mmCIF file of C-alpha atoms in Angstrom:
data_model
loop_
_atom_site.group_PDB
_atom_site.id
_atom_site.type_symbol
_atom_site.label_atom_id
_atom_site.label_comp_id
_atom_site.label_asym_id
_atom_site.label_seq_id
_atom_site.Cartn_x
_atom_site.Cartn_y
_atom_site.Cartn_z
ATOM 1 C CA MET A 1 -32.055 -28.400 -15.027
ATOM 2 C CA ASP A 2 -28.752 -27.928 -16.820
ATOM 3 C CA SER A 3 -26.518 -25.122 -15.574
ATOM 4 C CA SER A 4 -24.609 -22.761 -17.793
ATOM 5 C CA PHE A 5 -21.884 -22.924 -15.168
ATOM 6 C CA SER A 6 -21.598 -26.676 -14.608
ATOM 7 C CA SER A 7 -18.142 -26.821 -16.159
ATOM 8 C CA ILE A 8 -16.708 -24.213 -13.782
ATOM 9 C CA VAL A 9 -14.044 -25.553 -11.428
ATOM 10 C CA PRO A 10 -13.490 -24.113 -7.941
ATOM 11 C CA ALA A 11 -11.027 -21.231 -7.790
ATOM 12 C CA PRO A 12 -7.635 -22.061 -6.290
ATOM 13 C CA GLN A 13 -7.417 -21.200 -2.627
ATOM 14 C CA ASP A 14 -6.120 -17.725 -1.849
ATOM 15 C CA PRO A 15 -3.593 -18.131 1.001
ATOM 16 C CA ILE A 16 -4.474 -14.770 2.577
ATOM 17 C CA LEU A 17 -8.216 -15.453 2.476
ATOM 18 C CA THR A 18 -7.593 -18.947 3.829
ATOM 19 C CA VAL A 19 -5.944 -17.436 6.904
ATOM 20 C CA TYR A 20 -8.733 -14.880 7.270
ATOM 21 C CA PHE A 21 -11.449 -17.561 7.198
ATOM 22 C CA ALA A 22 -9.527 -19.764 9.631
ATOM 23 C CA SER A 23 -9.320 -16.872 12.080
ATOM 24 C CA ARG A 24 -12.971 -15.961 11.589
ATOM 25 C CA ASP A 25 -14.102 -19.509 12.324
ATOM 26 C CA ASP A 26 -11.829 -20.034 15.347
ATOM 27 C CA PRO A 27 -14.052 -19.981 18.483
ATOM 28 C CA SER A 28 -11.147 -19.217 20.836
ATOM 29 C CA PRO A 29 -11.718 -16.070 22.954
ATOM 30 C CA VAL A 30 -8.005 -15.227 22.730
ATOM 31 C CA LYS A 31 -7.669 -15.501 18.946
ATOM 32 C CA LEU A 32 -5.684 -12.766 17.250
ATOM 33 C CA ASN A 33 -5.731 -12.053 13.517
ATOM 34 C CA LEU A 34 -2.520 -10.366 12.374
ATOM 35 C CA SER A 35 -2.900 -11.229 8.695
ATOM 36 C CA GLY A 36 -4.873 -8.192 7.549
ATOM 37 C CA GLY A 37 -3.719 -4.822 6.290
ATOM 38 C CA SER A 38 -5.802 -2.526 8.467
ATOM 39 C CA TYR A 39 -4.866 -0.499 11.519
ATOM 40 C CA ARG A 40 -6.270 -1.362 14.936
ATOM 41 C CA SER A 41 -6.378 0.803 18.044
ATOM 42 C CA GLU A 42 -4.779 -0.119 21.369
ATOM 43 C CA GLU A 43 -8.152 -1.728 22.173
ATOM 44 C CA GLY A 44 -7.937 -3.862 19.030
ATOM 45 C CA LYS A 45 -10.749 -2.014 17.261
ATOM 46 C CA PRO A 46 -10.936 -0.295 13.842
ATOM 47 C CA LEU A 47 -10.137 3.389 14.297
ATOM 48 C CA VAL A 48 -12.199 6.231 12.843
ATOM 49 C CA LEU A 49 -10.095 9.392 12.945
ATOM 50 C CA GLN A 50 -11.556 12.446 14.644
ATOM 51 C CA ALA A 51 -10.680 14.517 11.573
ATOM 52 C CA VAL A 52 -12.802 12.140 9.490
ATOM 53 C CA ARG A 53 -15.727 12.398 11.912
ATOM 54 C CA ARG A 54 -15.527 16.218 11.807
ATOM 55 C CA ALA A 55 -15.440 16.203 8.015
ATOM 56 C CA GLU A 56 -18.428 13.870 7.804
ATOM 57 C CA GLN A 57 -20.386 16.031 10.225
ATOM 58 C CA GLN A 58 -19.635 19.103 8.156
ATOM 59 C CA LEU A 59 -20.731 17.325 4.999
ATOM 60 C CA ALA A 60 -23.926 16.060 6.652
ATOM 61 C CA ASN A 61 -24.821 19.605 7.732
ATOM 62 C CA ASP A 62 -24.411 21.000 4.214
ATOM 63 C CA MET A 63 -27.920 20.901 2.758
ATOM 64 C CA SER A 64 -26.667 22.077 -0.629
ATOM 65 C CA ARG A 65 -24.929 18.759 -1.278
ATOM 66 C CA ASP A 66 -26.509 16.189 -3.571
ATOM 67 C CA LYS A 67 -25.833 12.614 -4.686
ATOM 68 C CA ASP A 68 -25.505 13.195 -8.419
ATOM 69 C CA TYR A 69 -22.939 11.351 -10.525
ATOM 70 C CA LEU A 70 -19.381 12.618 -10.457
ATOM 71 C CA PRO A 71 -17.609 13.102 -13.811
ATOM 72 C CA LEU A 72 -15.597 10.159 -15.113
ATOM 73 C CA ASP A 73 -12.398 11.570 -13.611
ATOM 74 C CA GLY A 74 -14.016 12.174 -10.227
ATOM 75 C CA LEU A 75 -14.160 15.182 -7.926
ATOM 76 C CA ALA A 76 -11.937 17.893 -9.421
ATOM 77 C CA LYS A 77 -10.885 19.437 -6.089
ATOM 78 C CA PHE A 78 -10.021 15.996 -4.718
ATOM 79 C CA ASN A 79 -7.790 15.308 -7.725
ATOM 80 C CA LYS A 80 -5.973 18.615 -7.346
ATOM 81 C CA LEU A 81 -5.380 18.180 -3.604
ATOM 82 C CA SER A 82 -4.331 14.526 -3.966
ATOM 83 C CA ALA A 83 -1.683 15.446 -6.541
ATOM 84 C CA LYS A 84 -0.460 18.259 -4.292
ATOM 85 C CA LEU A 85 -0.182 15.879 -1.322
ATOM 86 C CA ILE A 86 2.142 13.447 -3.103
ATOM 87 C CA LEU A 87 3.985 15.850 -5.439
ATOM 88 C CA GLY A 88 4.355 18.826 -3.093
ATOM 89 C CA ASP A 89 3.221 22.456 -3.048
ATOM 90 C CA GLU A 90 5.944 23.650 -5.395
ATOM 91 C CA SER A 91 5.934 20.811 -7.934
ATOM 92 C CA SER A 92 7.142 22.090 -11.300
ATOM 93 C CA ALA A 93 5.253 19.266 -13.020
ATOM 94 C CA VAL A 94 1.984 20.592 -11.583
ATOM 95 C CA LYS A 95 2.839 24.200 -12.439
ATOM 96 C CA GLU A 96 3.639 23.183 -16.024
ATOM 97 C CA ASN A 97 0.316 21.293 -16.329
ATOM 98 C CA ARG A 98 2.129 18.020 -17.048
ATOM 99 C CA VAL A 99 0.162 16.087 -14.400
ATOM 100 C CA VAL A 100 -3.033 14.091 -14.916
ATOM 101 C CA THR A 101 -4.898 12.924 -11.804
ATOM 102 C CA ILE A 102 -8.161 11.002 -11.745
ATOM 103 C CA GLN A 103 -10.129 9.683 -8.787
ATOM 104 C CA CYS A 104 -10.146 5.889 -8.571
ATOM 105 C CA LEU A 105 -11.354 3.094 -6.295
ATOM 106 C CA SER A 106 -8.600 3.273 -3.675
ATOM 107 C CA GLY A 107 -5.107 1.952 -4.415
ATOM 108 C CA THR A 108 -6.259 -1.267 -6.049
ATOM 109 C CA GLY A 109 -8.533 0.558 -8.465
ATOM 110 C CA SER A 110 -5.802 3.079 -9.259
ATOM 111 C CA LEU A 111 -3.398 0.263 -10.104
ATOM 112 C CA ARG A 112 -6.081 -1.464 -12.199
ATOM 113 C CA VAL A 113 -6.894 1.627 -14.257
ATOM 114 C CA GLY A 114 -3.174 2.284 -14.712
ATOM 115 C CA ALA A 115 -2.610 -1.328 -15.782
ATOM 116 C CA GLU A 116 -5.355 -1.161 -18.422
ATOM 117 C CA PHE A 117 -3.983 2.123 -19.724
ATOM 118 C CA LEU A 118 -0.415 0.795 -19.936
ATOM 119 C CA ALA A 119 -1.482 -2.478 -21.568
ATOM 120 C CA LYS A 120 -3.017 -0.458 -24.364
ATOM 121 C CA HIS A 121 -0.567 2.409 -24.715
ATOM 122 C CA ASN A 122 2.890 1.313 -23.520
ATOM 123 C CA GLN A 123 4.991 -0.366 -26.184
ATOM 124 C CA GLU A 124 6.608 -2.811 -23.748
ATOM 125 C CA ARG A 125 4.065 -5.043 -21.988
ATOM 126 C CA VAL A 126 6.483 -6.475 -19.419
ATOM 127 C CA ILE A 127 6.065 -5.188 -15.866
ATOM 128 C CA PHE A 128 8.507 -5.884 -13.032
ATOM 129 C CA VAL A 129 7.406 -6.195 -9.405
ATOM 130 C CA SER A 130 9.542 -6.837 -6.332
ATOM 131 C CA ASN A 131 10.152 -10.333 -5.013
ATOM 132 C CA PRO A 132 8.184 -10.568 -2.797
ATOM 133 C CA THR A 133 5.409 -8.059 -3.428
ATOM 134 C CA TRP A 134 1.820 -7.416 -2.382
ATOM 135 C CA GLY A 135 -0.134 -10.507 -3.410
ATOM 136 C CA ASN A 136 -2.592 -8.575 -5.569
ATOM 137 C CA HIS A 137 0.036 -6.898 -7.790
ATOM 138 C CA PRO A 138 0.545 -9.916 -10.113
ATOM 139 C CA ASN A 139 -3.232 -10.455 -10.358
ATOM 140 C CA ILE A 140 -3.935 -6.847 -11.292
ATOM 141 C CA PHE A 141 -1.326 -6.644 -14.017
ATOM 142 C CA SER A 142 -1.825 -10.151 -15.394
ATOM 143 C CA LEU A 143 -5.550 -9.544 -15.740
ATOM 144 C CA ALA A 144 -4.768 -6.479 -17.837
ATOM 145 C CA GLY A 145 -2.795 -8.704 -20.214
ATOM 146 C CA MET A 146 0.695 -7.757 -19.054
ATOM 147 C CA SER A 147 3.602 -10.105 -18.495
ATOM 148 C CA VAL A 148 4.699 -9.991 -14.850
ATOM 149 C CA GLU A 149 8.379 -10.473 -14.009
ATOM 150 C CA TYR A 150 10.184 -10.110 -10.685
ATOM 151 C CA TYR A 151 13.246 -8.228 -9.517
ATOM 152 C CA ARG A 152 15.185 -9.229 -6.426
ATOM 153 C CA TYR A 153 14.296 -7.173 -3.374
ATOM 154 C CA TYR A 154 14.328 -9.024 -0.051
ATOM 155 C CA ASP A 155 17.336 -10.842 1.379
ATOM 156 C CA PRO A 156 16.126 -13.557 3.804
ATOM 157 C CA LYS A 157 19.627 -13.909 5.262
ATOM 158 C CA THR A 158 19.793 -10.316 6.475
ATOM 159 C CA ARG A 159 16.015 -9.804 6.539
ATOM 160 C CA GLY A 160 16.791 -6.583 4.741
ATOM 161 C CA LEU A 161 17.134 -5.217 1.210
ATOM 162 C CA ASP A 162 18.965 -7.133 -1.514
ATOM 163 C CA PHE A 163 20.082 -3.861 -3.043
ATOM 164 C CA LYS A 164 22.753 -5.315 -5.297
ATOM 165 C CA GLY A 165 20.326 -7.908 -6.707
ATOM 166 C CA MET A 166 17.659 -5.247 -7.217
ATOM 167 C CA LEU A 167 19.975 -2.998 -9.233
ATOM 168 C CA GLU A 168 21.263 -5.927 -11.296
ATOM 169 C CA ASP A 169 17.744 -7.095 -12.193
ATOM 170 C CA LEU A 170 16.505 -3.597 -13.053
ATOM 171 C CA GLY A 171 19.645 -3.047 -15.094
ATOM 172 C CA ALA A 172 18.916 -6.223 -17.070
ATOM 173 C CA ALA A 173 15.252 -5.317 -17.736
ATOM 174 C CA PRO A 174 14.307 -4.556 -21.341
ATOM 175 C CA SER A 175 14.211 -0.886 -22.273
ATOM 176 C CA GLY A 176 10.712 0.541 -21.939
ATOM 177 C CA ALA A 177 9.551 -2.038 -19.392
ATOM 178 C CA ILE A 178 7.441 -0.890 -16.452
ATOM 179 C CA VAL A 179 8.710 -1.254 -12.887
ATOM 180 C CA VAL A 180 6.436 -1.172 -9.848
ATOM 181 C CA LEU A 181 8.094 0.598 -6.931
ATOM 182 C CA GLN A 182 6.498 0.888 -3.516
ATOM 183 C CA ALA A 183 6.924 4.480 -2.368
ATOM 184 C CA CYS A 184 7.372 3.642 1.331
ATOM 185 C CA ALA A 185 6.524 0.977 3.935
ATOM 186 C CA HIS A 186 7.075 -1.921 1.513
ATOM 187 C CA ASN A 187 4.398 -4.604 1.661
ATOM 188 C CA PRO A 188 5.016 -7.357 2.715
ATOM 189 C CA THR A 189 8.586 -6.913 3.954
ATOM 190 C CA GLY A 190 8.620 -3.557 5.748
ATOM 191 C CA VAL A 191 12.023 -2.984 4.131
ATOM 192 C CA ASP A 192 12.590 0.355 2.356
ATOM 193 C CA PRO A 193 15.640 1.655 0.476
ATOM 194 C CA THR A 194 17.476 4.628 1.969
ATOM 195 C CA LEU A 195 17.303 7.964 0.126
ATOM 196 C CA LYS A 196 20.838 7.354 -1.159
ATOM 197 C CA GLN A 197 19.741 3.962 -2.486
ATOM 198 C CA TRP A 198 16.624 5.511 -4.026
ATOM 199 C CA GLU A 199 18.830 7.872 -5.983
ATOM 200 C CA GLN A 200 20.813 4.932 -7.371
ATOM 201 C CA ILE A 201 17.558 3.164 -8.241
ATOM 202 C CA ARG A 202 16.378 6.295 -10.040
ATOM 203 C CA GLN A 203 19.589 6.457 -12.075
ATOM 204 C CA VAL A 204 19.248 2.825 -13.202
ATOM 205 C CA VAL A 205 15.543 3.228 -14.017
ATOM 206 C CA ARG A 206 16.134 6.359 -16.085
ATOM 207 C CA SER A 207 19.277 5.067 -17.804
ATOM 208 C CA LYS A 208 17.366 1.949 -18.916
ATOM 209 C CA SER A 209 14.312 4.017 -19.966
ATOM 210 C CA LEU A 210 12.113 2.027 -17.596
ATOM 211 C CA LEU A 211 8.719 3.480 -16.692
ATOM 212 C CA PRO A 212 8.213 3.693 -12.907
ATOM 213 C CA PHE A 213 4.770 2.958 -11.483
ATOM 214 C CA PHE A 214 4.675 3.906 -7.798
ATOM 215 C CA ASP A 215 2.298 2.195 -5.413
ATOM 216 C CA ASN A 216 1.784 4.872 -2.775
ATOM 217 C CA ALA A 217 -0.468 3.148 -0.229
ATOM 218 C CA TYR A 218 1.168 4.331 2.989
ATOM 219 C CA GLN A 219 2.155 8.009 2.720
ATOM 220 C CA GLY A 220 2.502 9.363 6.266
ATOM 221 C CA PHE A 221 1.972 5.892 7.693
ATOM 222 C CA ALA A 222 5.610 4.841 7.509
ATOM 223 C CA SER A 223 7.506 7.647 9.243
ATOM 224 C CA GLY A 224 4.512 9.618 10.488
ATOM 225 C CA ASP A 225 5.527 12.470 8.178
ATOM 226 C CA LEU A 226 3.739 13.039 4.867
ATOM 227 C CA GLU A 227 6.641 14.940 3.316
ATOM 228 C CA SER A 228 9.286 12.412 4.293
ATOM 229 C CA ASP A 229 7.284 9.491 2.918
ATOM 230 C CA ALA A 230 6.891 11.280 -0.434
ATOM 231 C CA GLN A 231 10.607 11.855 -1.013
ATOM 232 C CA ALA A 232 11.229 8.824 -3.246
ATOM 233 C CA VAL A 233 8.360 9.708 -5.577
ATOM 234 C CA ARG A 234 9.367 13.359 -5.779
ATOM 235 C CA MET A 235 12.938 12.355 -6.610
ATOM 236 C CA PHE A 236 11.652 10.753 -9.818
ATOM 237 C CA VAL A 237 9.160 13.512 -10.616
ATOM 238 C CA ASN A 238 11.740 16.252 -10.159
ATOM 239 C CA ASP A 239 14.059 14.819 -12.831
ATOM 240 C CA GLY A 240 11.464 15.686 -15.488
ATOM 241 C CA GLY A 241 10.739 12.111 -16.507
ATOM 242 C CA GLU A 242 7.463 10.252 -16.645
ATOM 243 C CA CYS A 243 5.936 8.103 -13.932
ATOM 244 C CA LEU A 244 2.625 6.775 -12.653
ATOM 245 C CA ILE A 245 1.458 6.964 -9.026
ATOM 246 C CA ALA A 246 -1.355 4.928 -7.481
ATOM 247 C CA GLN A 247 -2.522 6.686 -4.344
ATOM 248 C CA SER A 248 -4.697 5.372 -1.505
ATOM 249 C CA PHE A 249 -6.348 7.062 1.467
ATOM 250 C CA ALA A 250 -7.349 3.744 3.064
ATOM 251 C CA LYS A 251 -4.478 3.618 5.530
ATOM 252 C CA ASN A 252 -3.491 7.220 6.227
ATOM 253 C CA MET A 253 -7.085 8.406 6.722
ATOM 254 C CA GLY A 254 -8.532 5.066 7.821
ATOM 255 C CA LEU A 255 -11.002 5.154 4.901
ATOM 256 C CA TYR A 256 -10.704 1.450 4.050
ATOM 257 C CA GLY A 257 -14.372 0.930 3.237
ATOM 258 C CA GLU A 258 -14.808 4.182 1.301
ATOM 259 C CA ARG A 259 -12.543 2.933 -1.530
ATOM 260 C CA ILE A 260 -10.971 6.292 -2.222
ATOM 261 C CA GLY A 261 -7.739 6.809 -4.123
ATOM 262 C CA ALA A 262 -6.244 8.466 -7.166
ATOM 263 C CA LEU A 263 -4.126 7.651 -10.202
ATOM 264 C CA THR A 264 -1.616 10.328 -11.164
ATOM 265 C CA ILE A 265 0.424 10.234 -14.367
ATOM 266 C CA VAL A 266 3.291 12.690 -14.685
ATOM 267 C CA CYS A 267 3.974 13.437 -18.357
ATOM 268 C CA THR A 268 6.733 15.235 -20.259
ATOM 269 C CA SER A 269 4.514 18.032 -21.584
ATOM 270 C CA GLU A 270 1.063 19.587 -21.262
ATOM 271 C CA ASP A 271 0.150 18.305 -24.720
ATOM 272 C CA VAL A 272 1.005 14.708 -23.788
ATOM 273 C CA ALA A 273 -0.912 15.073 -20.520
ATOM 274 C CA ARG A 274 -4.014 16.173 -22.400
ATOM 275 C CA LYS A 275 -3.861 13.085 -24.638
ATOM 276 C CA VAL A 276 -3.192 10.780 -21.688
ATOM 277 C CA LYS A 277 -6.236 12.066 -19.812
ATOM 278 C CA SER A 278 -8.493 11.528 -22.820
ATOM 279 C CA GLN A 279 -7.403 7.894 -23.007
ATOM 280 C CA LEU A 280 -7.694 7.334 -19.241
ATOM 281 C CA LEU A 281 -11.334 8.367 -19.407
ATOM 282 C CA LEU A 282 -11.889 5.712 -22.087
ATOM 283 C CA VAL A 283 -10.565 3.140 -19.607
ATOM 284 C CA VAL A 284 -12.829 4.353 -16.809
ATOM 285 C CA ARG A 285 -16.071 4.636 -18.787
ATOM 286 C CA PRO A 286 -16.711 0.894 -19.412
ATOM 287 C CA MET A 287 -15.100 -0.147 -16.107
ATOM 288 C CA TYR A 288 -17.167 1.731 -13.512
ATOM 289 C CA LEU A 289 -18.226 4.975 -15.240
ATOM 290 C CA SER A 290 -18.294 7.253 -12.193
ATOM 291 C CA PRO A 291 -16.400 6.963 -8.895
ATOM 292 C CA PRO A 292 -18.152 7.245 -5.494
ATOM 293 C CA ILE A 293 -18.614 10.699 -4.025
ATOM 294 C CA HIS A 294 -18.531 10.254 -0.237
ATOM 295 C CA GLY A 295 -14.906 9.248 0.348
ATOM 296 C CA ALA A 296 -13.661 11.881 -2.079
ATOM 297 C CA SER A 297 -15.687 14.518 -0.238
ATOM 298 C CA ILE A 298 -14.200 13.468 3.131
ATOM 299 C CA VAL A 299 -10.633 13.652 1.835
ATOM 300 C CA THR A 300 -11.248 16.973 0.096
ATOM 301 C CA THR A 301 -12.818 18.502 3.215
ATOM 302 C CA ILE A 302 -9.804 17.527 5.334
ATOM 303 C CA LEU A 303 -7.122 18.532 2.828
ATOM 304 C CA LYS A 304 -8.604 21.967 2.087
ATOM 305 C CA ASN A 305 -9.244 22.936 5.727
ATOM 306 C CA SER A 306 -6.020 23.885 7.518
ATOM 307 C CA ASP A 307 -7.361 23.057 11.005
ATOM 308 C CA MET A 308 -8.669 19.642 9.955
ATOM 309 C CA TYR A 309 -5.493 18.978 7.987
ATOM 310 C CA ASN A 310 -3.329 19.757 11.015
ATOM 311 C CA ASP A 311 -5.495 17.584 13.270
ATOM 312 C CA TRP A 312 -5.230 14.766 10.729
ATOM 313 C CA THR A 313 -1.429 14.953 10.629
ATOM 314 C CA VAL A 314 -1.331 14.733 14.432
ATOM 315 C CA GLU A 315 -3.549 11.644 14.392
ATOM 316 C CA LEU A 316 -1.492 10.151 11.554
ATOM 317 C CA LYS A 317 1.700 10.681 13.522
ATOM 318 C CA GLY A 318 0.022 9.034 16.503
ATOM 319 C CA MET A 319 -0.806 5.915 14.468
ATOM 320 C CA ALA A 320 2.731 5.697 13.073
ATOM 321 C CA ASN A 321 4.236 6.161 16.532
ATOM 322 C CA ARG A 322 2.034 3.443 18.015
ATOM 323 C CA ILE A 323 3.227 1.020 15.336
ATOM 324 C CA LEU A 324 6.853 1.934 16.106
ATOM 325 C CA SER A 325 6.129 1.329 19.791
ATOM 326 C CA MET A 326 4.675 -2.116 19.008
ATOM 327 C CA ARG A 327 7.843 -2.982 17.079
ATOM 328 C CA LYS A 328 10.002 -1.959 20.036
ATOM 329 C CA GLN A 329 7.857 -3.847 22.551
ATOM 330 C CA LEU A 330 7.836 -7.030 20.457
ATOM 331 C CA ASN A 331 11.594 -6.961 19.957
ATOM 332 C CA GLU A 332 12.151 -6.414 23.688
ATOM 333 C CA ALA A 333 9.702 -9.201 24.585
ATOM 334 C CA LEU A 334 11.567 -11.677 22.360
ATOM 335 C CA GLN A 335 14.899 -10.614 23.852
ATOM 336 C CA ALA A 336 13.507 -11.040 27.375
ATOM 337 C CA ARG A 337 12.467 -14.597 26.534
ATOM 338 C CA GLY A 338 15.878 -15.400 25.065
ATOM 339 C CA THR A 339 14.277 -16.366 21.755
ATOM 340 C CA PRO A 340 16.995 -17.815 19.503
ATOM 341 C CA GLY A 341 18.122 -15.617 16.632
ATOM 342 C CA ASP A 342 18.490 -11.908 15.913
ATOM 343 C CA TRP A 343 15.124 -10.107 15.960
ATOM 344 C CA SER A 344 16.429 -6.582 15.424
ATOM 345 C CA HIS A 345 14.900 -6.596 11.918
ATOM 346 C CA ILE A 346 11.527 -6.041 13.597
ATOM 347 C CA ILE A 347 12.605 -2.543 14.618
ATOM 348 C CA ARG A 348 14.609 -1.901 11.433
ATOM 349 C CA GLN A 349 11.608 -2.578 9.210
ATOM 350 C CA ILE A 350 8.944 0.093 8.799
ATOM 351 C CA GLY A 351 5.211 0.478 8.212
ATOM 352 C CA MET A 352 2.292 -1.810 8.995
ATOM 353 C CA PHE A 353 4.052 -5.114 8.424
ATOM 354 C CA SER A 354 7.058 -7.098 9.521
ATOM 355 C CA PHE A 355 8.543 -9.985 7.596
ATOM 356 C CA THR A 356 9.340 -12.022 10.692
ATOM 357 C CA GLY A 357 11.406 -14.773 9.092
ATOM 358 C CA LEU A 358 9.050 -17.451 10.403
ATOM 359 C CA ASN A 359 8.409 -20.308 7.980
ATOM 360 C CA GLU A 360 5.038 -21.788 7.042
ATOM 361 C CA LYS A 361 5.420 -24.707 9.457
ATOM 362 C CA GLN A 362 6.012 -22.297 12.337
ATOM 363 C CA VAL A 363 3.128 -20.050 11.260
ATOM 364 C CA ARG A 364 0.725 -23.006 11.191
ATOM 365 C CA PHE A 365 1.985 -24.118 14.621
ATOM 366 C CA ILE A 366 1.291 -20.655 16.043
ATOM 367 C CA ALA A 367 -2.227 -20.672 14.606
ATOM 368 C CA LYS A 368 -3.001 -24.124 15.998
ATOM 369 C CA GLU A 369 -1.451 -23.778 19.434
ATOM 370 C CA TYR A 370 -1.792 -20.050 20.137
ATOM 371 C CA HIS A 371 -4.738 -18.995 17.933
ATOM 372 C CA ILE A 372 -2.666 -16.245 16.326
ATOM 373 C CA TYR A 373 -3.071 -15.908 12.569
ATOM 374 C CA MET A 374 -0.572 -14.444 10.134
ATOM 375 C CA ASN A 375 0.300 -14.964 6.475
ATOM 376 C CA TYR A 376 2.076 -18.220 5.649
ATOM 377 C CA ASP A 377 5.129 -16.279 4.436
ATOM 378 C CA GLY A 378 5.642 -14.981 7.971
ATOM 379 C CA ARG A 379 4.268 -11.498 7.363
ATOM 380 C CA VAL A 380 2.684 -10.122 10.495
ATOM 381 C CA SER A 381 0.620 -6.958 10.879
ATOM 382 C CA ILE A 382 2.356 -4.884 13.538
ATOM 383 C CA ALA A 383 -0.560 -2.427 13.216
ATOM 384 C CA GLY A 384 -2.868 -5.129 14.586
ATOM 385 C CA LEU A 385 -0.883 -5.546 17.812
ATOM 386 C CA SER A 386 -1.495 -3.827 21.144
ATOM 387 C CA SER A 387 0.391 -3.621 24.423
ATOM 388 C CA LYS A 388 -1.962 -6.335 25.709
ATOM 389 C CA THR A 389 -1.227 -8.788 22.880
ATOM 390 C CA VAL A 390 2.525 -8.301 22.370
ATOM 391 C CA SER A 391 3.367 -10.873 25.059
ATOM 392 C CA GLN A 392 0.906 -13.330 23.506
ATOM 393 C CA LEU A 393 2.671 -13.061 20.148
ATOM 394 C CA ALA A 394 6.147 -13.171 21.727
ATOM 395 C CA ASP A 395 5.251 -16.378 23.599
ATOM 396 C CA ALA A 396 3.992 -17.910 20.354
ATOM 397 C CA ILE A 397 7.057 -16.930 18.318
ATOM 398 C CA HIS A 398 9.383 -18.190 21.049
ATOM 399 C CA ALA A 399 7.615 -21.554 21.159
ATOM 400 C CA ALA A 400 7.572 -21.868 17.376
ATOM 401 C CA VAL A 401 11.274 -21.067 17.011
ATOM 402 C CA THR A 402 12.392 -23.388 19.837
ATOM 403 C CA ARG A 403 10.069 -26.287 19.051
ATOM 404 C CA MET A 404 9.578 -26.077 15.264
ATOM 405 C CA ALA A 405 13.027 -25.085 13.959
#
């Protein structure tokens, strides 16, 4: 029987999924997958926060709750609290009703809805992302019909920020272009600008009339402080200009599988905000119609309850501190082994990931000989390490650097 799909060719291999499948199929009892973007406990297990468990219990005990559809823009209280979390209690944009927030399917869904909206309503269809950036950014924006360009960001020589190159490329971008900025804990590099550098970035972006689109996937997960990790975004919002913010609660609440996030658009006036919201709903309606209720209810329950909120911030700080401890332990383990090179970038970088500087040949060697899996670009998930596995990774890196230079 003829197939309607006989002419389809296999999709090109996704390098991240390739690593994931290789790790999954490795029978070794000591295998370690450090390619993924999810937090693991000291025991190497997914962590469900106690604040989340309390919220779910409270929701389960509420017999008045139902499973009806949410409105197109999601749970209203969730939207209000999400905007407050990233913009701050005293945000003038919120007080002036210039902010539109809609519930979306985590950070990816928020970016996707924003991309569709911009493709239709922004005059300039060029969008700039950092080089390198999260692997899904180009896919999301290209699929929406936008032209993806890159600005310099990472300097492999210093394993830090190419700040001069970044400013030059943003300064050369066409007026009205969109620029994706990662609010904190840059993925994949772990390299963030300083606040002083952020201010210079803001000046270039505003002077060139670029439209900033913040990917805010790690608020509270970088420094352990929600307010500190929001400073870059608020710097842009407080100047009165427009911006978009894709927000995710996957990392900072551990709600990976609940797919809960929000898209916020800060406008120049209440009238513009009203029009923007009407058009956003036209994007959502044919895409998924109504967002899921459970994750939004968990987040809302935690954010509106001061005791749960405080417990959550303590747990969040604990996760961030454990990641910082893993960075310190890995750096010290490499020093103790006399591993060639300067590895101080591991402790200078921040967030879930470290751009180790290992090349693809070394990464493949580590996978084959030590059963440790990481992305081919050398990105390693520090959040997937534990005190028990740091020495395993340090041994592997040392062997790769000395034998596969």
